[in-house]
Coordinates of C-alpha atoms in Angstrom, one line a residue:
H1 CA 0.0 0.0 0.0
H2 CA 3.0 2.3 0.6
A3 CA 5.7 0.5 -1.3
K4 CA 7.7 2.3 -4.1
V5 CA 9.5 0.8 -7.0
A6 CA 12.0 3.2 -8.7
G7 CA 9.9 6.1 -7.2
Q8 CA 6.6 4.8 -8.4
D9 CA 3.8 3.5 -6.3
A10 CA 4.2 -0.3 -6.4
L11 CA 0.4 -0.9 -6.6
S12 CA 0.2 1.1 -9.8
L13 CA 2.6 -1.4 -11.4
V14 CA 0.7 -4.6 -10.6
D15 CA -2.9 -5.9 -10.6
Q16 CA -4.7 -6.3 -7.2
A17 CA -5.8 -9.8 -8.3
W18 CA -2.1 -10.8 -8.9
I19 CA -1.3 -9.5 -5.4
E20 CA -4.0 -11.6 -3.8
S21 CA -3.7 -14.8 -5.9
D22 CA 0.0 -15.0 -6.6
F23 CA 2.2 -12.6 -4.6
I24 CA 0.8 -13.1 -1.1
P25 CA 0.6 -17.0 -1.3
T26 CA 4.2 -17.0 -2.7
V27 CA 5.5 -14.9 0.2
Q28 CA 3.5 -17.1 2.7
Q29 CA 5.2 -20.2 1.3
R30 CA 8.7 -18.8 0.8
G31 CA 10.3 -21.0 3.5
A32 CA 8.9 -24.2 1.9
A33 CA 10.0 -23.0 -1.6
I34 CA 13.5 -22.4 -0.4
I35 CA 13.7 -25.9 1.1
K36 CA 12.3 -27.4 -2.1
A37 CA 14.6 -25.4 -4.4
R38 CA 17.8 -25.8 -2.4
G39 CA 17.1 -29.1 -0.6
L40 CA 18.3 -27.3 2.5
S41 CA 16.8 -25.4 5.4
S42 CA 15.6 -21.8 4.9
A43 CA 17.6 -20.9 8.0
A44 CA 20.2 -19.0 6.0
S45 CA 17.5 -16.7 4.6
A46 CA 16.1 -16.1 8.2
A47 CA 19.7 -15.5 9.4
N48 CA 20.2 -12.9 6.7
A49 CA 17.0 -11.1 7.6
A50 CA 18.1 -11.1 11.3
I51 CA 21.5 -9.5 10.3
E52 CA 19.7 -6.8 8.2
H53 CA 17.4 -6.1 11.1
M54 CA 20.2 -5.6 13.5
R55 CA 22.2 -3.6 11.0
D56 CA 19.3 -1.2 10.5
W57 CA 18.7 -0.9 14.2
A58 CA 22.4 -0.3 15.1
L59 CA 23.4 1.8 12.1
G60 CA 20.1 3.5 11.2
T61 CA 17.9 3.5 8.2
Q62 CA 18.9 7.0 6.9
G63 CA 15.2 8.0 6.9
E64 CA 14.1 5.0 5.0
T65 CA 11.1 3.0 6.3
V66 CA 11.8 -0.7 6.9
S67 CA 9.7 -3.5 8.4
M68 CA 10.8 -4.6 11.8
G69 CA 9.4 -7.0 14.4
V70 CA 9.1 -4.8 17.5
Y71 CA 6.9 -4.5 20.6
S72 CA 3.5 -3.0 19.7
D73 CA 2.6 0.2 21.5
G74 CA -0.9 -0.2 20.2
S75 CA -0.1 1.5 16.9
Y76 CA -2.5 0.7 14.0
G77 CA -4.8 -1.0 16.4
I78 CA -2.4 -3.9 17.1
T79 CA -2.5 -5.5 20.6
Q80 CA -0.1 -3.7 22.9
G81 CA 2.9 -5.7 23.9
L82 CA 2.7 -8.1 20.9
I83 CA 5.8 -8.5 18.8
Y84 CA 4.6 -7.5 15.3
S85 CA 6.1 -6.3 12.1
F86 CA 5.6 -2.5 11.8
P87 CA 7.0 0.2 9.4
C88 CA 9.9 1.7 11.3
T89 CA 12.8 4.0 11.1
C90 CA 16.0 3.7 13.1
E91 CA 18.4 6.3 14.3
N92 CA 21.2 6.4 16.9
G93 CA 20.4 2.8 18.0
D94 CA 16.7 3.6 18.6
W95 CA 13.7 2.5 16.5
A96 CA 10.4 4.2 16.0
I97 CA 7.2 3.0 14.5
V98 CA 6.2 5.2 11.6
Q99 CA 2.8 6.7 12.5
G100 CA -0.1 8.0 10.5
L101 CA 0.1 5.7 7.4
S102 CA -3.3 5.1 5.8
I103 CA -4.4 1.5 5.8
N104 CA -6.8 0.2 3.2
G105 CA -9.5 -2.4 4.0
F106 CA -7.5 -5.2 2.3
S107 CA -4.4 -4.4 4.3
Q108 CA -6.3 -4.1 7.5
E109 CA -7.9 -7.5 7.0
K110 CA -4.5 -9.1 6.5
M111 CA -3.0 -7.2 9.4
S112 CA -5.8 -8.4 11.7
A113 CA -5.4 -12.0 10.5
T114 CA -1.7 -11.8 11.3
E115 CA -2.4 -10.3 14.7
T116 CA -4.8 -13.1 15.6
E117 CA -2.3 -15.8 14.5
L118 CA 0.4 -14.2 16.6
V119 CA -1.8 -13.8 19.7
E120 CA -2.8 -17.5 19.3
E121 CA 0.9 -18.6 19.0
R122 CA 1.9 -16.4 22.0
D123 CA -0.9 -17.8 24.1
A124 CA -0.2 -21.4 23.2
V125 CA 3.3 -21.2 24.7
A126 CA 2.7 -18.7 27.5
H127 CA 2.6 -21.5 30.1
L128 CA 6.2 -22.5 29.1
L129 CA 7.5 -19.0 30.0
K130 CA 6.3 -19.1 33.7

């Protein structure tokens, strides 16, 4: 909804049906696709994402917005205290959730589904953390 490709709105470059029927399922299955293609674990991909996350946090994003898994402060209606992927900027070792982005109905639906899944996963293991 807010992505840019070479300065253009990404959504103007693709069809909404493609996003829903091809892109989102592909992203959801990326771990399995990596395992199938390489015959190896997708752990290297996850490790690379963790390295990039820490780099952005420590060295800053130079004003660019990145997605980061951080504690929710209730922004965008997401349950406070839940670790959730938000649009963030980083500077001087601190991160901040980008506020005020408009969220369309389709995106809100997907965000809510992700929130529900994360709450269920958190609650399923909560007894192990006591």
